[in-house]
Amino acid sequence: MDPYKYRPSSAYNSPFFTNNSGTPVYNDNSSLTVGSRGPVLLEDYHLIEKLAHFERERIPERVVHARGASAKGFFEVTHDISHLTCADFLRAPGVQTPLIARFSTVIHERGSPETIRDPRGFAVKFYTREGNFDFVGNNFPVFFIRDAMKFADVIHAFKPNPKTHIQENWRILDFCSHHPESLHAFTFFYDDVGVPTDYRHIEGSSVNTYTLINKAGKAHYVKFHWKPTCGVKCLLEEEAIKVGGTNHSHATQDLYDSIAAGNYPEWKLYIQTIDPDHEDRFDFDPLDSTKTWPEDILPLQPVGRLVLNRNIDNFFAENEMLAFSPGTVVPGISYSDDKMLQGRVFAYGDTQRHRLGPNYLLLPVNAPKCAHHNNHYDGFMNFMHRDEEVDYFPSRYDPVRHAEKYPILPTVCSGRRERCIFDKGSDFKQPGERYRSWAPDRQERFVSRWVNALSDPRVTHEIRSIWISWWTQADKSLGQRLANRLNVRPSI
């Protein structure tokens, strides 16, 4: 996991300054000029190299999850789930796997405050013996939409107005007023958990549905859940203003300081599983990323624990160049037909190729720690030393062979090509249940946040009426409270 394992020797062995090509630098304080007061010469290669590198030392920030912090640690299996998956790193209790985790906000820029109301990203890269497995989730267990076709739109709606560069409620409420499935995610967004105390006190969820496959080839749908051992904690509005006004990087500092002090953050991993043969038994679609799986009928099953016990050594190398993709899986863990996941499998890797180049998986923080071999040659930033003469497969001059076969999804796909909405179950049931599970003071805070959002002067009467109607369908008393506060009559 050491990102400096592959550093050029000159980067740390030389007792004196050099340029990038290793040439000694005897004066790093003064430019080469014509006389002491004359113009600077273009032939001052060291000056030009230094400035040129400085001007290029920033890379494109992530379109989403730009603001984040990372730490390293390990995952330890505590419960046997080998009957569900043949994944090597989950093979038995006691097995440990090194990892790096990244926590983030979603919408705003790399330098934005960490106290904003926003989902938090929860991503973990496992360096397994069978290659890397990227867990890429959020602290909310649901998302605002169920089809990747609308992913760019929902992100655009939440991002700042392209004209003013100000995030505005009317844009969010306008777009989502066309998508009632967003209601469930809003019970998290405008709930207390919308502003976590820090990264150590958040839950994590896969949001999307994956598939576990065992040695016999039997598949089960699965959702992953991380539960912090120190509990979930949130900042209320006044607290967030105070904390953010004091330190806009409070969560990054808290994570770093906690680990440095030996107070290692820990999460327990749980899963929920569904036999695909039984999915029609439920009143919701298990592949719908706007729905949760009720724990009373699909209980959480313990799997293991994640411990972060080492801070990163360099923020750029191990946070900015750290790249995740839901497409990065290992034998025994695969995808499902979840429409959001299907889009993410392509999009996440593609955005990393844009940010970091086609060889981003050669960067030490992203590279697998097991032996690997392929014919992906050349391109930008390919710094891997290769002296093979054969860059094709198969070849009688190269002994490399196919890996041993492992089980893959046995699903048989058939049907007519079409663009359609598969909508099973109510979009209002789960939001209403979640609202009714809260204490009265928590309900009041939720209502107040919605009143504030719907009071935006650019929110039209039509949009306001739609939202009150929807919340009334979720919970009649909630809709009535909003209607009374906003002086709008529910349309249902």
XYZ file of C-alpha atoms in Angstrom:
492
model
C 0.000 0.000 0.000
C 3.003 2.314 0.250
C 2.520 4.880 -2.537
C 6.239 5.691 -2.458
C 7.393 2.158 -3.178
C 7.837 3.005 -6.850
C 9.346 6.478 -6.495
C 12.418 7.261 -8.641
C 15.479 6.847 -6.455
C 16.569 10.434 -7.151
C 13.395 11.660 -5.445
C 14.743 10.815 -2.025
C 18.370 9.611 -2.180
C 20.160 12.736 -3.404
C 21.646 14.935 -0.636
C 21.330 17.986 -2.884
C 18.731 19.649 -5.098
C 18.290 18.395 -8.665
C 15.867 19.021 -11.494
C 13.499 16.320 -12.748
C 16.162 14.792 -14.955
C 18.575 14.494 -12.037
C 20.867 17.365 -12.927
C 22.325 19.107 -9.829
C 20.895 22.555 -9.046
C 23.411 24.852 -7.348
C 21.088 27.858 -7.038
C 17.344 27.478 -6.545
C 16.939 31.075 -5.421
C 17.835 33.172 -8.461
C 16.845 33.211 -12.136
C 19.481 33.311 -14.868
C 19.679 36.918 -16.097
C 21.815 39.142 -18.326
C 23.766 40.838 -15.588
C 22.369 41.416 -12.126
C 19.578 43.698 -13.394
C 19.054 42.359 -16.912
C 16.203 40.332 -18.407
C 15.675 36.647 -17.617
C 17.006 34.233 -20.225
C 14.762 31.680 -21.879
C 17.624 29.212 -21.599
C 17.123 29.053 -17.816
C 15.851 25.492 -18.093
C 15.498 25.026 -14.353
C 13.268 28.116 -14.040
C 11.121 27.061 -17.005
C 10.758 23.496 -15.692
C 9.891 24.739 -12.214
C 7.229 27.180 -13.432
C 5.821 24.794 -16.049
C 5.381 22.047 -13.481
C 3.839 24.436 -10.960
C 1.296 25.628 -13.543
C 0.235 22.020 -14.129
C 0.247 20.652 -10.606
C -3.543 20.744 -10.348
C -5.629 18.130 -12.112
C -9.346 18.361 -12.924
C -11.313 17.912 -9.741
C -14.036 15.316 -9.555
C -17.385 16.411 -10.994
C -18.993 14.979 -7.861
C -17.312 14.096 -4.553
C -14.577 16.679 -5.163
C -14.233 17.501 -1.453
C -12.939 14.544 0.520
C -10.448 13.002 2.930
C -8.797 9.585 3.012
C -7.203 7.185 5.481
C -5.764 3.666 5.403
C -6.426 0.565 7.427
C -7.703 -2.977 7.184
C -10.843 -5.049 6.917
C -11.226 -8.166 9.051
C -13.826 -10.861 8.469
C -15.678 -11.695 11.686
C -18.491 -13.927 10.375
C -18.463 -16.711 7.817
C -20.418 -15.901 4.640
C -18.593 -18.346 2.371
C -21.962 -19.975 1.670
C -22.944 -16.727 -0.074
C -19.760 -15.736 -1.913
C -16.530 -17.216 -3.205
C -14.724 -13.864 -2.805
C -11.267 -14.721 -1.474
C -11.035 -11.802 0.965
C -14.286 -12.997 2.597
C -13.222 -16.642 2.739
C -13.123 -17.093 6.529
C -13.259 -15.256 9.867
C -9.942 -13.720 10.827
C -8.857 -12.896 7.269
C -7.535 -9.330 7.004
C -7.281 -7.189 3.866
C -5.469 -3.824 3.561
C -7.548 -0.934 2.290
C -7.856 2.790 1.806
C -11.116 4.680 2.441
C -12.288 8.065 1.210
C -15.108 10.167 2.661
C -16.526 13.134 0.806
C -19.276 15.609 0.186
C -21.015 15.294 -3.173
C -22.030 18.538 -4.830
C -19.602 21.360 -4.143
C -16.008 22.136 -5.058
C -12.771 20.757 -3.682
C -12.362 23.661 -1.241
C -15.972 23.879 -0.042
C -16.924 23.699 3.663
C -17.525 20.279 5.183
C -20.598 21.489 7.060
C -22.878 21.841 4.040
C -26.147 19.915 3.791
C -25.259 17.176 1.348
C -24.957 13.403 1.082
C -21.559 12.042 2.136
C -19.612 9.645 -0.009
C -18.307 6.472 1.648
C -15.806 4.646 -0.578
C -13.421 1.794 0.273
C -10.737 0.226 -1.924
C -9.871 -3.316 -0.785
C -6.445 -4.543 -1.950
C -7.322 -8.244 -2.155
C -5.277 -11.230 -3.368
C -7.601 -11.427 -6.379
C -7.314 -7.763 -7.343
C -9.011 -4.662 -6.041
C -12.623 -4.397 -4.947
C -14.055 -0.873 -4.850
C -16.999 -0.270 -2.556
C -18.475 3.047 -3.695
C -21.434 4.210 -1.630
C -23.020 7.033 0.367
C -24.151 7.653 3.911
C -27.756 7.703 2.632
C -29.102 4.225 1.772
C -31.177 5.565 -1.148
C -30.690 7.940 -4.070
C -32.923 10.592 -5.645
C -33.479 8.764 -8.958
C -33.611 5.145 -10.098
C -32.312 5.387 -13.678
C -28.808 6.539 -14.693
C -30.341 8.412 -17.639
C -31.246 11.170 -15.152
C -27.977 11.170 -13.199
C -26.455 14.182 -14.964
C -29.748 16.063 -14.585
C -30.121 15.516 -10.852
C -26.499 16.524 -10.253
C -26.941 19.638 -12.418
C -30.065 20.555 -10.450
C -28.232 20.275 -7.123
C -25.122 22.074 -8.335
C -24.927 25.885 -8.397
C -26.926 27.821 -10.965
C -24.697 28.024 -14.087
C -25.537 31.727 -14.406
C -24.939 32.833 -10.811
C -22.893 29.914 -9.417
C -25.186 29.848 -6.388
C -26.927 26.688 -5.215
C -30.652 27.459 -5.182
C -33.586 25.525 -3.786
C -35.919 26.299 -6.682
C -33.711 24.375 -9.109
C -33.629 21.295 -6.874
C -37.355 21.352 -6.171
C -38.215 22.024 -9.805
C -36.313 19.028 -11.159
C -37.333 16.633 -8.409
C -41.005 17.690 -8.715
C -40.983 15.516 -11.839
C -39.652 12.513 -9.918
C -41.742 11.357 -6.951
C -39.215 8.577 -6.297
C -36.915 11.323 -4.932
C -39.171 11.718 -1.885
C -37.408 8.966 0.041
C -33.926 10.483 -0.390
C -35.285 13.814 0.805
C -36.213 12.193 4.137
C -32.443 11.866 4.581
C -31.324 15.062 2.853
C -33.547 17.350 4.983
C -33.234 15.163 8.061
C -30.581 15.734 10.728
C -28.243 13.277 8.952
C -27.974 15.801 6.107
C -25.138 17.474 8.053
C -22.955 14.856 9.811
C -20.765 15.899 12.733
C -17.719 14.519 10.903
C -16.688 11.537 8.784
C -16.189 9.196 11.746
C -19.856 9.409 12.704
C -21.550 8.475 9.424
C -23.044 5.264 8.160
C -22.242 3.858 4.742
C -24.458 2.088 2.247
C -23.954 0.563 -1.181
C -27.267 2.218 -2.186
C -27.230 0.016 -5.282
C -27.918 -3.691 -5.320
C -25.001 -5.994 -6.078
C -24.846 -9.769 -6.387
C -22.932 -12.319 -4.346
C -22.041 -15.611 -6.053
C -20.880 -18.708 -4.184
C -18.647 -21.554 -5.378
C -21.645 -23.495 -6.651
C -22.723 -20.546 -8.806
C -25.764 -19.645 -6.685
C -26.441 -15.890 -6.730
C -28.022 -13.630 -4.122
C -28.838 -9.953 -4.387
C -26.978 -8.006 -1.709
C -26.886 -4.566 -0.152
C -23.911 -3.527 2.005
C -24.171 -1.415 5.159
C -21.440 0.135 7.316
C -22.309 1.036 10.913
C -19.865 3.223 12.915
C -18.997 1.808 16.313
C -18.970 5.346 17.747
C -22.526 5.956 16.534
C -24.123 8.438 14.147
C -23.857 12.105 15.120
C -25.108 15.195 13.318
C -24.817 18.968 13.444
C -27.943 21.094 13.746
C -28.088 24.381 11.873
C -26.579 26.654 14.525
C -23.866 24.128 15.346
C -22.975 23.745 11.669
C -22.658 27.512 11.254
C -20.372 27.724 14.293
C -18.188 24.762 13.304
C -17.986 25.769 9.647
C -17.159 29.344 10.536
C -14.296 28.162 12.724
C -12.774 25.541 10.422
C -14.072 24.736 6.937
C -11.970 21.511 6.977
C -13.177 20.293 10.353
C -14.084 16.769 9.210
C -10.759 16.234 7.439
C -8.896 17.445 10.509
C -11.016 15.326 12.852
C -10.261 12.186 10.840
C -6.528 12.939 10.727
C -6.239 13.949 14.379
C -8.238 10.962 15.624
C -6.010 8.485 13.834
C -2.834 10.319 14.869
C -3.990 10.102 18.492
C -4.646 6.364 18.238
C -8.418 6.764 18.333
C -8.960 4.594 15.285
C -12.369 4.901 13.579
C -14.143 1.575 13.133
C -17.212 0.404 11.247
C -19.043 -2.909 11.287
C -20.044 -4.315 7.899
C -23.493 -5.874 7.506
C -25.287 -7.231 4.484
C -28.878 -7.873 3.474
C -29.537 -10.587 0.913
C -32.428 -11.638 -1.308
C -32.686 -14.775 -3.394
C -33.420 -13.499 -6.932
C -35.976 -16.296 -7.269
C -37.976 -14.645 -4.469
C -37.880 -10.995 -5.556
C -41.547 -10.987 -6.595
C -42.556 -11.640 -2.980
C -41.901 -8.023 -2.022
C -43.990 -4.901 -2.600
C -40.913 -3.047 -3.822
C -38.321 -3.618 -6.518
C -35.062 -4.857 -4.907
C -33.139 -3.232 -7.768
C -34.668 0.215 -7.203
C -32.040 2.529 -5.692
C -34.783 4.750 -4.202
C -36.021 1.951 -1.931
C -34.599 0.395 1.216
C -34.971 -3.256 2.151
C -37.006 -3.475 5.384
C -34.795 -4.887 8.119
C -37.709 -6.588 9.866
C -38.127 -8.994 6.932
C -34.555 -8.850 5.570
C -32.371 -8.611 8.684
C -28.819 -7.298 8.733
C -26.211 -10.062 8.703
C -22.801 -9.258 10.250
C -19.724 -9.769 8.067
C -16.694 -7.965 9.451
C -15.091 -4.773 10.655
C -13.198 -1.905 9.039
C -10.500 -0.139 11.049
C -8.665 3.001 9.895
C -5.338 3.049 11.721
C -2.991 4.965 9.413
C -3.157 8.436 7.969
C -2.262 9.030 4.364
C 1.272 10.294 3.688
C 0.433 12.735 0.901
C -2.943 14.320 0.223
C -2.524 14.639 -3.542
C -1.122 11.143 -4.143
C -3.558 9.320 -1.876
C -6.696 11.443 -1.961
C -6.812 13.430 -5.195
C -5.353 10.648 -7.360
C -7.303 7.978 -5.505
C -9.898 6.674 -7.962
C -12.921 4.433 -7.373
C -15.327 2.662 -9.692
C -18.259 0.341 -8.927
C -17.052 -1.625 -11.947
C -14.010 -2.778 -9.990
C -15.143 -6.068 -8.461
C -13.582 -9.438 -7.657
C -14.732 -13.041 -8.250
C -17.710 -13.729 -6.001
C -19.055 -10.154 -6.146
C -20.823 -8.886 -9.244
C -23.362 -6.395 -10.489
C -27.138 -6.562 -10.752
C -29.585 -5.090 -13.246
C -30.025 -2.057 -10.989
C -30.328 0.715 -13.612
C -28.350 3.215 -11.556
C -25.557 0.733 -10.951
C -25.383 -0.224 -14.614
C -24.716 3.403 -15.541
C -22.216 3.913 -12.719
C -20.177 0.873 -13.759
C -19.242 2.770 -16.936
C -19.335 6.384 -15.785
C -17.034 6.186 -12.766
C -14.140 4.559 -14.583
C -14.645 6.909 -17.501
C -14.434 10.038 -15.359
C -11.187 8.763 -13.830
C -9.733 8.229 -17.296
C -10.611 11.869 -17.993
C -9.132 13.158 -14.742
C -6.040 10.984 -14.483
C -5.521 9.420 -17.907
C -6.046 5.923 -19.319
C -3.382 4.470 -17.007
C -4.860 5.725 -13.744
C -4.881 2.174 -12.400
C -1.076 2.127 -12.562
C -0.847 4.914 -9.980
C 0.391 3.322 -6.729
C -2.707 4.203 -4.709
C -4.967 2.612 -7.347
C -2.780 -0.289 -8.468
C -3.566 -3.810 -7.261
C -1.120 -5.246 -4.743
C -1.313 -8.727 -6.246
C 0.447 -9.924 -9.409
C -1.281 -8.629 -12.531
C -0.710 -9.017 -16.259
C -2.394 -7.596 -19.343
C -1.593 -5.987 -22.672
C -2.747 -2.459 -21.898
C 0.258 -0.625 -23.292
C 1.297 2.969 -23.863
C -0.885 6.077 -23.531
C -0.495 9.058 -21.220
C 1.202 8.411 -17.884
C 2.202 4.813 -18.583
C 5.232 4.725 -16.310
C 5.289 0.946 -15.859
C 8.618 -0.539 -16.993
C 7.939 -3.298 -19.513
C 10.460 -5.175 -21.594
C 8.256 -7.892 -23.075
C 8.343 -8.483 -26.819
C 4.872 -9.979 -26.963
C 1.977 -7.548 -26.430
C -0.808 -9.790 -27.685
C -2.621 -12.903 -26.522
C -2.402 -15.818 -27.051
C 1.217 -16.461 -27.932
C 3.488 -19.489 -27.876
C 6.325 -17.177 -26.812
C 4.551 -15.992 -23.665
C 3.546 -18.531 -20.973
C 0.703 -16.364 -19.596
C -2.606 -18.229 -19.589
C -6.229 -17.710 -18.680
C -7.059 -17.703 -14.983
C -8.974 -20.536 -13.417
C -12.659 -20.228 -14.158
C -14.828 -18.814 -11.393
C -18.640 -18.612 -11.117
C -20.370 -15.734 -12.870
C -23.979 -14.597 -12.872
C -26.234 -17.353 -14.210
C -28.981 -14.920 -15.231
C -30.637 -15.514 -18.597
C -31.518 -12.226 -20.314
C -34.389 -11.926 -22.773
C -36.912 -9.290 -23.749
C -37.699 -6.545 -26.199
C -35.484 -3.488 -26.492
C -37.372 -0.547 -25.010
C -36.999 2.566 -22.886
C -39.437 2.158 -20.047
C -40.007 2.835 -16.379
C -40.242 -0.213 -14.167
C -42.140 1.132 -11.208
C -43.120 -1.429 -8.609
C -44.621 -0.252 -5.367
C -45.433 3.145 -3.950
C -42.930 5.999 -3.863
C -44.732 7.351 -0.807
C -44.852 4.389 1.590
C -41.242 4.286 2.778
C -40.854 8.079 3.153
C -43.976 8.168 5.312
C -42.776 5.274 7.459
C -39.425 6.949 8.003
C -41.025 10.252 8.984
C -43.363 8.555 11.470
C -40.423 6.749 13.103
C -38.916 10.028 14.334
C -39.396 11.773 17.644
C -41.588 14.928 17.509
C -38.627 17.334 17.717
C -36.933 15.637 14.771
C -40.159 15.813 12.777
C -40.396 19.525 13.543
C -36.867 20.178 12.286
C -37.680 18.306 9.081
C -40.855 20.349 8.564
C -38.988 23.607 9.191
C -36.327 22.757 6.618
C -38.982 21.978 4.040
C -40.877 25.161 4.786
C -37.656 27.096 4.279
C -36.936 25.315 0.979
C -40.462 25.752 -0.352
C -40.441 29.426 0.663
C -37.827 30.204 -1.958
C -39.379 33.092 -3.905
C -38.724 31.348 -7.214
C -40.607 28.205 -6.188
C -43.903 28.524 -8.012
C -47.322 27.796 -6.562
C -47.526 24.747 -8.844
C -44.251 23.261 -7.585
C -45.136 24.035 -3.969
C -48.513 22.341 -4.396
C -46.919 19.236 -5.925
C -44.583 18.779 -2.992
C -47.311 19.309 -0.415
C -49.479 16.806 -2.283
C -46.697 14.247 -2.304
C -45.896 14.678 1.387
C -49.584 14.383 2.144
C -49.625 11.027 0.351
C -46.595 9.969 2.393
C -48.077 11.146 5.683
C -51.309 13.106 5.951
C -50.267 15.027 9.072
C -46.959 16.018 7.479
C -48.698 17.373 4.397
C -51.150 19.292 6.552
C -48.367 20.839 8.635
C -46.573 22.019 5.498
C -49.801 23.339 3.984
C -50.636 25.300 7.119
C -47.166 26.835 7.378
C -47.106 27.801 3.698
C -50.801 28.730 3.437
C -51.338 26.238 0.612
C -54.208 23.794 0.366
C -53.207 20.172 -0.319
C -54.539 18.931 -3.645
C -55.248 15.465 -2.269
